[in-house]
């Protein structure tokens, strides 16, 4: 019911829900309502941008989709203490130090508020896509731990290119794989700027040969327009069963657009 409410209120009122992933250690531990499609679900990293050991990880239990979507600082965060507060380590008389994805989500919610102030007509989906596209991936954290990577509002306010969808989940393909069929998805780049942008496209991550492929290695997105590329997962590839994924990276001078994908 809470997940359904998140989807309904997002659609009805145009509110972006930024939701903690949870603190449940290990794979397949994303909490409700962070499992909602429209939610911007947040994992936690420390000050060295390492994924926190407690940060809940995907994939989403029902369909193998990518969650969390993004991460934020969530380890040893000092914040103002409520007069009735009782958790956390006291820091002076009016602050406490606390760790958790509940400390990471406010960093992302604040970033979303800054972006919404800059672009008041953007929809929740556009705000979510822009924050994910501008995030900073960690090569050490898996896709189902970090999604797009650590929120980077400094980049987000200066970057007008993002993708639809903001991540590509190929779901779960059941063994045996000899009868699988390639699964091709369209990733559409939107350019909100006033100049055309030519992007160099690549797939990053420790990816097994033959499992993922792109239909193009470069793409020109017109000013105020869109352009698309096809990303294909072929699970007939001779690779071990397990979680596989990476980031579709699009770059142009100082532009970096990140789109996580996984199967």
XYZ file of C-alpha atoms in Angstrom:
263
model
C 0.000 0.000 0.000
C 2.826 2.459 0.748
C 4.488 1.756 -2.606
C 1.144 2.303 -4.344
C 0.742 5.606 -2.488
C 4.196 6.759 -3.611
C 3.286 6.063 -7.241
C -0.144 7.731 -6.953
C 1.080 10.883 -5.196
C 4.037 11.214 -7.568
C 1.658 11.105 -10.517
C -1.093 13.240 -8.986
C 0.951 16.001 -7.360
C 4.292 15.929 -9.185
C 6.279 15.184 -6.028
C 9.611 13.371 -6.239
C 9.953 10.901 -3.369
C 13.570 10.484 -2.218
C 13.598 7.312 -0.118
C 16.222 5.524 1.963
C 17.256 2.123 0.625
C 17.428 0.598 4.115
C 20.162 -0.719 6.404
C 19.770 -4.466 6.077
C 23.183 -5.717 4.871
C 23.563 -7.878 1.769
C 21.862 -8.468 -1.565
C 18.088 -8.395 -2.188
C 17.469 -6.184 0.849
C 15.900 -3.030 -0.628
C 13.169 -1.836 1.740
C 9.651 -0.718 0.918
C 8.763 1.902 -0.259
C 12.208 2.422 -1.798
C 11.306 -0.405 -4.149
C 8.721 1.831 -5.866
C 9.505 2.527 -9.532
C 9.166 6.305 -9.338
C 11.123 6.690 -6.093
C 14.693 7.965 -6.127
C 16.104 5.313 -3.809
C 19.289 6.170 -1.914
C 22.126 4.021 -0.624
C 24.902 5.265 1.655
C 28.632 5.886 1.143
C 31.354 7.079 3.505
C 33.586 10.143 3.098
C 35.954 8.093 0.906
C 32.962 7.189 -1.309
C 33.075 3.534 -0.298
C 29.681 1.859 -0.121
C 28.639 1.525 3.522
C 28.532 -2.084 4.700
C 25.031 -1.570 6.109
C 23.565 -0.020 2.949
C 20.772 -2.195 1.525
C 21.437 -3.571 -1.947
C 19.412 -4.814 -4.893
C 18.333 -6.294 -7.078
C 14.676 -5.627 -6.388
C 13.200 -8.904 -5.184
C 10.144 -9.021 -7.437
C 11.757 -8.542 -10.843
C 15.539 -8.172 -10.513
C 15.424 -4.438 -11.273
C 18.184 -1.993 -10.303
C 17.759 -0.428 -6.878
C 19.074 1.707 -5.229
C 19.177 4.416 -7.884
C 21.878 6.623 -6.347
C 23.983 7.022 -3.194
C 24.720 9.867 -0.806
C 26.960 10.534 2.229
C 25.564 8.458 5.080
C 28.382 7.500 7.455
C 29.150 9.545 10.602
C 26.947 12.430 9.512
C 26.582 15.252 12.047
C 23.151 16.906 12.084
C 20.971 19.028 14.352
C 19.319 17.121 17.202
C 15.636 17.361 18.022
C 14.937 18.294 21.632
C 13.260 14.880 21.916
C 15.946 13.000 19.955
C 17.444 9.927 21.561
C 19.552 8.216 18.841
C 23.042 9.053 17.630
C 26.286 10.076 19.304
C 26.087 13.551 20.900
C 28.282 16.232 19.289
C 28.052 19.242 21.556
C 24.685 20.219 23.028
C 22.589 20.459 19.880
C 23.974 17.988 17.336
C 24.423 14.226 16.966
C 26.429 11.946 14.713
C 24.585 9.113 13.007
C 25.085 6.610 10.203
C 22.465 5.121 7.884
C 20.711 5.477 4.568
C 18.353 7.793 6.478
C 21.292 10.200 6.644
C 22.124 9.730 2.954
C 18.605 10.411 1.646
C 18.471 14.043 2.925
C 21.644 14.858 0.972
C 19.890 13.673 -2.188
C 16.578 15.341 -1.290
C 18.436 18.630 -0.807
C 20.116 18.164 -4.166
C 16.728 17.531 -5.766
C 15.385 20.724 -4.161
C 18.269 22.756 -5.607
C 17.661 21.272 -9.049
C 13.903 21.847 -8.775
C 14.523 25.485 -7.901
C 16.704 25.809 -11.004
C 14.162 23.984 -13.210
C 10.696 24.577 -11.677
C 8.849 23.003 -14.617
C 10.723 19.707 -14.525
C 8.748 16.607 -13.626
C 9.757 14.173 -10.846
C 11.038 11.796 -13.530
C 13.216 14.525 -15.057
C 14.663 15.535 -11.679
C 15.417 11.891 -10.911
C 17.002 11.317 -14.328
C 19.166 14.447 -14.093
C 20.489 13.540 -10.630
C 21.277 9.983 -11.722
C 22.878 11.059 -15.012
C 25.245 13.444 -13.212
C 26.196 11.061 -10.382
C 29.749 9.873 -9.784
C 30.099 6.062 -10.094
C 32.536 4.135 -7.940
C 34.544 1.408 -9.705
C 34.536 -0.581 -6.461
C 30.794 -0.638 -5.770
C 28.512 -2.912 -7.759
C 25.522 -1.655 -9.713
C 23.083 -3.160 -7.215
C 24.857 -1.301 -4.416
C 25.194 2.155 -5.926
C 22.906 2.492 -8.939
C 24.236 5.485 -10.875
C 26.735 6.437 -8.146
C 27.215 9.191 -5.572
C 25.026 12.279 -5.989
C 26.918 15.247 -7.476
C 24.721 18.341 -7.354
C 27.638 20.536 -8.473
C 27.647 18.686 -11.770
C 23.861 18.348 -11.975
C 23.186 22.096 -11.988
C 25.531 22.551 -14.947
C 24.542 19.482 -16.980
C 21.502 19.512 -19.214
C 21.711 16.024 -20.730
C 20.096 12.931 -19.207
C 18.546 9.658 -20.333
C 15.143 8.030 -20.498
C 15.033 5.578 -18.845
C 17.603 6.688 -16.213
C 18.640 3.048 -15.727
C 18.194 -0.144 -17.722
C 17.107 -3.282 -15.886
C 17.141 -6.446 -17.970
C 15.604 -8.380 -15.102
C 16.303 -12.052 -14.434
C 16.932 -14.702 -17.099
C 16.416 -18.214 -15.790
C 18.829 -21.086 -16.439
C 19.429 -22.774 -18.849
C 20.390 -19.962 -21.201
C 20.739 -21.735 -24.529
C 17.192 -20.777 -25.483
C 17.449 -17.136 -24.336
C 16.879 -14.377 -26.863
C 18.803 -11.072 -26.990
C 17.013 -8.271 -25.144
C 17.512 -4.854 -26.816
C 16.439 -1.680 -25.002
C 16.295 1.888 -26.285
C 18.119 4.555 -24.272
C 17.082 8.074 -25.291
C 19.315 11.061 -24.540
C 17.576 14.387 -23.968
C 19.506 17.623 -24.432
C 17.925 20.577 -22.599
C 20.718 22.943 -23.683
C 20.937 25.443 -26.532
C 23.739 23.727 -28.481
C 24.065 20.324 -30.137
C 26.103 17.787 -28.164
C 28.104 14.897 -29.648
C 28.573 12.108 -27.130
C 31.161 9.330 -27.075
C 29.481 6.165 -25.780
C 31.054 3.267 -23.910
C 30.198 0.501 -21.452
C 32.185 0.522 -18.217
C 32.636 -2.165 -15.606
C 34.164 -5.624 -15.495
C 31.824 -6.971 -18.178
C 32.063 -10.489 -19.635
C 32.636 -10.602 -23.380
C 29.488 -10.918 -25.451
C 26.990 -10.199 -22.687
C 26.279 -6.523 -23.441
C 26.599 -4.451 -26.621
C 25.785 -0.979 -27.963
C 24.354 -0.093 -31.363
C 26.658 2.936 -31.681
C 29.786 4.389 -30.114
C 28.863 8.040 -30.714
C 25.662 10.024 -30.849
C 24.751 13.643 -31.625
C 21.878 15.040 -29.570
C 20.398 18.246 -31.044
C 19.763 21.280 -28.859
C 16.377 20.925 -27.204
C 15.974 17.487 -28.785
C 16.644 13.783 -28.347
C 18.652 10.942 -29.875
C 18.676 7.245 -29.076
C 20.961 4.231 -28.868
C 20.190 0.532 -28.378
C 21.690 -1.388 -25.466
C 21.451 -5.183 -25.777
C 21.855 -7.966 -23.225
C 22.522 -11.428 -24.671
C 22.470 -13.990 -21.859
C 23.384 -16.794 -24.244
C 26.976 -15.626 -23.648
C 29.213 -18.155 -21.932
C 29.454 -16.476 -18.526
C 28.805 -17.664 -14.961
C 25.330 -17.148 -13.542
C 25.099 -14.169 -11.204
C 24.632 -10.419 -11.148
C 26.190 -8.597 -14.107
C 26.101 -4.926 -14.967
C 27.908 -1.659 -15.466
C 27.406 1.930 -16.594
C 26.616 3.253 -20.035
C 28.912 6.269 -20.084
C 28.391 9.196 -22.466
C 31.055 11.907 -22.512
C 31.717 15.186 -24.327
C 34.420 17.610 -23.104
C 33.262 18.328 -19.510
C 30.002 16.389 -19.882
C 29.511 12.948 -18.288
C 26.168 11.165 -18.492
C 25.838 7.962 -16.439
C 23.184 5.283 -17.036
C 23.420 2.097 -14.930
C 22.372 -1.231 -16.470
C 22.266 -4.800 -15.189
C 20.901 -8.305 -15.642
